[in-house]
């Protein structure tokens, strides 16, 4: 649920990075944080375990610039990917404006990808959202690893509706901004329609 | 869409700030924030410069969401007040009108009792303002007033954001 403040001329949108454990959601945000000019970002907050697994969420506020005199802010969140943190995932999805599904391209993570995507759909539905009507993009991450599944195969399983999708290596940043830009654009287009 | 957009207009923004500024004085607080349940800052008064307001808003909303989840688990509707006591500063968090979160930070120049009392009064006023705001937004939507600033946004506008 975007928040339009006519008084301070600001618009705030919430983007959630979803995906199985260790697929690289936090790494995506870390890269965006590293590469964004200081004046365009706030502090990145990571509520993580001692082993750097996301426990509740990561949060990164971006203030990218103005459109038509309105300051446009995006609040980026990641969910904890580990299966047993489902209650937390549901909370983070509240008020979401756009979703990035980060898939792990490794063959042995395919089942985890599928399970996480079903979980996303289910949790959204529980809150009255329909993934097919939400600004939504898919990222195939860890393309740098040897022996990953071909994109075609991933696409067939994880992106049957053909939303914008991107290959990425979040560790080096490849594909990270392309992904973010794509979902941001879909959100703004959605706003333009005025819902 | 499952939820309507949250909007804020000049008139209500001024009224809200008037109420929380009064609360700041009457409760002897250091700083007061209003945050929506999704973690977006609505307004802040007092020593706001000393705090990272964006982070504060996000964590407050996370905190409310988590305790709300806990409440449900034990069969409560919601914990409408949270209080965290620090060595120097204390944090009083409450839900206003079921919709927005009011955060009051105060030290030993004030007291929990005073803050509670003043928050209660301010909450009633704020609830009224937010109710009006929601009605106003709904009316504007119904009447189809095309005042939405993004109606004419172009692809270039969007691309420029990321350049
Ligand atoms: N080789 C490779 N490793 C990556 C890539 N992206 C992330 N990683 C690594 O994968 C591990 C997990 O990354 P995170 O970003 O913490 O994963 P996450 O999705 O946030 O995991 P949870 O918080 O448990 O849900 C880290 O060691 C990263 O360095 C990538 O593109 N290639
Ligand atoms: Mg993580």
Short mmCIF file of N, CA and C in Angstrom, two decimals, chain A residues 1-7 11-12 43 45 47 56-57 59 61 64-65 67-68 70 75 77 91 94-95 127-129 133-134 181 184-185 188 191-192 195, chain B residues 1-10 13 38-42 52 54-55 58-59 62 65-66 147-155 157-159 161-162:
data_model
loop_
_atom_site.label_atom_id
_atom_site.label_comp_id
_atom_site.label_asym_id
_atom_site.label_seq_id
_atom_site.Cartn_x
_atom_site.Cartn_y
_atom_site.Cartn_z
N UNK A 1 0.85 -1.19 0.00
CA UNK A 1 0.00 0.00 0.00
C UNK A 1 0.88 1.24 0.00
N UNK A 2 0.94 1.89 -1.12
CA UNK A 2 1.78 3.07 -1.19
C UNK A 2 1.16 4.18 -0.34
N UNK A 3 2.00 5.09 0.06
CA UNK A 3 1.56 6.19 0.91
C UNK A 3 1.88 7.49 0.20
N UNK A 4 0.85 8.22 -0.19
CA UNK A 4 1.05 9.48 -0.90
C UNK A 4 0.79 10.63 0.05
N UNK A 5 1.81 11.41 0.29
CA UNK A 5 1.68 12.53 1.21
C UNK A 5 1.68 13.83 0.42
N UNK A 6 0.48 14.39 0.24
CA UNK A 6 0.37 15.63 -0.52
C UNK A 6 0.95 16.79 0.26
N UNK A 7 1.00 16.66 1.58
CA UNK A 7 1.50 17.76 2.41
C UNK A 7 3.01 17.90 2.25
N UNK A 11 6.02 10.27 -1.95
CA UNK A 11 5.32 9.03 -2.20
C UNK A 11 6.22 7.88 -1.76
N UNK A 12 5.65 6.97 -0.97
CA UNK A 12 6.43 5.85 -0.43
C UNK A 12 5.89 4.54 -0.94
N UNK A 43 19.95 4.26 6.47
CA UNK A 43 20.69 3.16 7.06
C UNK A 43 20.07 1.83 6.65
N UNK A 45 19.08 -1.74 7.79
CA UNK A 45 18.87 -2.47 9.05
C UNK A 45 18.75 -3.94 8.75
N UNK A 47 17.97 -7.45 10.74
CA UNK A 47 17.67 -8.19 11.96
C UNK A 47 18.00 -9.65 11.67
N UNK A 56 14.23 -11.56 10.99
CA UNK A 56 12.93 -10.91 10.86
C UNK A 56 12.86 -10.20 9.51
N UNK A 57 13.72 -9.23 9.30
CA UNK A 57 13.80 -8.60 7.97
C UNK A 57 15.08 -7.81 7.82
N UNK A 59 16.03 -4.08 5.96
CA UNK A 59 15.30 -2.89 5.53
C UNK A 59 16.28 -1.89 4.95
N UNK A 61 15.94 1.90 3.05
CA UNK A 61 15.16 2.98 2.45
C UNK A 61 15.95 3.71 1.36
N UNK A 64 15.09 8.03 -4.33
CA UNK A 64 15.78 8.06 -5.62
C UNK A 64 15.72 9.40 -6.32
N UNK A 65 14.69 10.15 -6.07
CA UNK A 65 14.60 11.42 -6.77
C UNK A 65 13.17 11.85 -6.84
N UNK A 67 9.58 12.74 -9.04
CA UNK A 67 8.76 12.64 -10.24
C UNK A 67 7.63 13.63 -10.10
N UNK A 68 7.54 14.52 -11.05
CA UNK A 68 6.47 15.52 -11.01
C UNK A 68 6.39 16.22 -9.66
N UNK A 70 7.20 15.17 -6.80
CA UNK A 70 7.00 14.30 -5.63
C UNK A 70 8.26 13.51 -5.35
N UNK A 75 10.96 1.61 -0.10
CA UNK A 75 11.43 0.90 1.08
C UNK A 75 11.61 -0.57 0.72
N UNK A 77 12.52 -4.37 1.54
CA UNK A 77 12.54 -5.33 2.64
C UNK A 77 12.91 -6.71 2.10
N UNK A 91 4.12 -11.15 8.12
CA UNK A 91 4.09 -9.77 8.64
C UNK A 91 4.77 -8.82 7.66
N UNK A 94 2.78 -7.43 4.66
CA UNK A 94 1.70 -6.45 4.85
C UNK A 94 2.02 -5.14 4.15
N UNK A 95 1.08 -4.66 3.38
CA UNK A 95 1.25 -3.36 2.75
C UNK A 95 2.23 -3.36 1.58
N UNK A 127 -3.78 -12.42 2.68
CA UNK A 127 -3.97 -11.00 3.00
C UNK A 127 -4.73 -10.27 1.91
N UNK A 128 -5.33 -11.03 1.03
CA UNK A 128 -6.17 -10.40 0.01
C UNK A 128 -5.45 -9.93 -1.23
N UNK A 129 -4.20 -10.33 -1.40
CA UNK A 129 -3.48 -9.96 -2.61
C UNK A 129 -3.46 -11.14 -3.58
N UNK A 133 -1.69 -10.03 -9.93
CA UNK A 133 -2.13 -8.65 -10.15
C UNK A 133 -1.23 -7.65 -9.46
N UNK A 134 -0.16 -8.15 -8.91
CA UNK A 134 0.77 -7.29 -8.16
C UNK A 134 1.99 -7.02 -9.04
N UNK A 181 15.03 -1.97 -10.70
CA UNK A 181 14.46 -0.99 -11.60
C UNK A 181 13.16 -1.50 -12.22
N UNK A 184 10.37 -1.47 -9.64
CA UNK A 184 10.01 -0.08 -9.32
C UNK A 184 9.15 0.50 -10.44
N UNK A 185 9.54 0.18 -11.64
CA UNK A 185 8.81 0.69 -12.79
C UNK A 185 7.38 0.14 -12.81
N UNK A 188 5.32 2.01 -10.27
CA UNK A 188 4.95 3.37 -10.68
C UNK A 188 3.88 3.35 -11.76
N UNK A 191 0.69 2.74 -10.08
CA UNK A 191 0.22 3.96 -9.43
C UNK A 191 -0.41 4.91 -10.44
N UNK A 192 0.22 4.94 -11.59
CA UNK A 192 -0.25 5.82 -12.65
C UNK A 192 -1.69 5.49 -13.02
N UNK A 195 -4.87 2.62 -9.74
CA UNK A 195 -5.51 1.39 -9.26
C UNK A 195 -6.97 1.37 -9.65
N UNK B 1 -6.80 -4.21 -6.07
CA UNK B 1 -5.95 -4.04 -4.89
C UNK B 1 -6.71 -4.31 -3.60
N UNK B 2 -6.03 -4.93 -2.70
CA UNK B 2 -6.68 -5.30 -1.45
C UNK B 2 -6.87 -4.10 -0.53
N UNK B 3 -5.95 -3.18 -0.60
CA UNK B 3 -6.00 -2.04 0.31
C UNK B 3 -6.00 -0.74 -0.47
N UNK B 4 -6.72 0.25 0.01
CA UNK B 4 -6.67 1.54 -0.67
C UNK B 4 -5.34 2.22 -0.35
N UNK B 5 -4.98 3.15 -1.19
CA UNK B 5 -3.77 3.90 -0.91
C UNK B 5 -3.97 4.75 0.32
N UNK B 6 -2.88 4.92 1.05
CA UNK B 6 -2.94 5.85 2.16
C UNK B 6 -2.51 7.22 1.62
N UNK B 7 -3.30 8.23 1.93
CA UNK B 7 -2.95 9.57 1.47
C UNK B 7 -2.94 10.54 2.64
N UNK B 8 -2.26 11.65 2.43
CA UNK B 8 -2.22 12.70 3.45
C UNK B 8 -2.37 14.04 2.74
N UNK B 9 -3.25 14.88 3.25
CA UNK B 9 -3.44 16.21 2.66
C UNK B 9 -2.93 17.28 3.62
N UNK B 10 -2.68 18.46 3.05
CA UNK B 10 -2.15 19.59 3.84
C UNK B 10 -2.96 19.87 5.10
N UNK B 13 -2.64 17.23 7.69
CA UNK B 13 -1.25 17.18 8.13
C UNK B 13 -1.01 18.26 9.19
N UNK B 38 2.68 0.15 8.08
CA UNK B 38 3.64 -0.45 7.15
C UNK B 38 5.04 0.11 7.33
N UNK B 39 5.22 0.95 8.33
CA UNK B 39 6.57 1.41 8.62
C UNK B 39 6.95 2.72 7.95
N UNK B 40 5.96 3.42 7.43
CA UNK B 40 6.29 4.69 6.79
C UNK B 40 6.00 5.84 7.75
N UNK B 41 6.98 6.72 7.84
CA UNK B 41 6.86 7.85 8.74
C UNK B 41 5.80 8.83 8.24
N UNK B 42 4.89 9.21 9.11
CA UNK B 42 3.88 10.19 8.73
C UNK B 42 4.32 11.58 9.17
N UNK B 52 17.38 8.63 13.79
CA UNK B 52 17.23 8.16 12.42
C UNK B 52 15.75 7.79 12.25
N UNK B 54 13.67 7.33 9.76
CA UNK B 54 13.23 6.29 8.83
C UNK B 54 13.40 4.89 9.43
N UNK B 55 14.57 4.67 10.03
CA UNK B 55 14.82 3.37 10.67
C UNK B 55 13.85 3.17 11.83
N UNK B 58 10.45 2.10 10.61
CA UNK B 58 10.40 0.73 10.13
C UNK B 58 10.45 -0.28 11.28
N UNK B 59 11.34 -0.02 12.25
CA UNK B 59 11.46 -0.96 13.37
C UNK B 59 10.24 -0.91 14.28
N UNK B 62 7.65 -2.94 12.65
CA UNK B 62 8.02 -4.34 12.78
C UNK B 62 7.69 -4.86 14.18
N UNK B 65 3.98 -5.16 14.53
CA UNK B 65 3.53 -6.32 13.75
C UNK B 65 3.85 -7.61 14.51
N UNK B 66 5.06 -7.67 15.07
CA UNK B 66 5.47 -8.89 15.78
C UNK B 66 4.63 -9.09 17.05
N UNK B 147 -6.65 14.08 -9.50
CA UNK B 147 -5.61 14.94 -8.96
C UNK B 147 -4.33 14.15 -8.73
N UNK B 148 -4.38 12.89 -9.06
CA UNK B 148 -3.23 12.06 -8.77
C UNK B 148 -2.01 12.51 -9.55
N UNK B 149 -0.90 12.76 -8.84
CA UNK B 149 0.24 13.39 -9.50
C UNK B 149 0.92 12.51 -10.54
N UNK B 150 0.70 11.21 -10.47
CA UNK B 150 1.42 10.32 -11.35
C UNK B 150 0.65 9.98 -12.62
N UNK B 151 -0.52 10.56 -12.75
CA UNK B 151 -1.35 10.19 -13.89
C UNK B 151 -0.62 10.44 -15.21
N UNK B 152 0.26 11.42 -15.22
CA UNK B 152 0.90 11.77 -16.50
C UNK B 152 2.35 11.38 -16.57
N UNK B 153 2.75 10.54 -15.69
CA UNK B 153 4.14 10.11 -15.63
C UNK B 153 4.50 9.34 -16.91
N UNK B 154 5.73 9.56 -17.37
CA UNK B 154 6.17 8.88 -18.59
C UNK B 154 7.27 7.86 -18.28
N UNK B 155 7.60 7.04 -19.25
CA UNK B 155 8.69 6.08 -19.09
C UNK B 155 10.00 6.79 -18.78
N UNK B 157 10.40 9.59 -17.19
CA UNK B 157 10.41 10.00 -15.77
C UNK B 157 10.94 8.87 -14.91
N UNK B 158 10.46 7.68 -15.20
CA UNK B 158 10.83 6.53 -14.39
C UNK B 158 12.30 6.18 -14.59
N UNK B 159 12.73 6.18 -15.84
CA UNK B 159 14.14 5.87 -16.12
C UNK B 159 15.07 6.87 -15.46
N UNK B 161 14.85 8.32 -12.72
CA UNK B 161 15.02 8.05 -11.29
C UNK B 161 16.28 7.24 -11.03
N UNK B 162 16.61 6.38 -11.98
CA UNK B 162 17.70 5.44 -11.74
C UNK B 162 18.99 5.85 -12.41
#
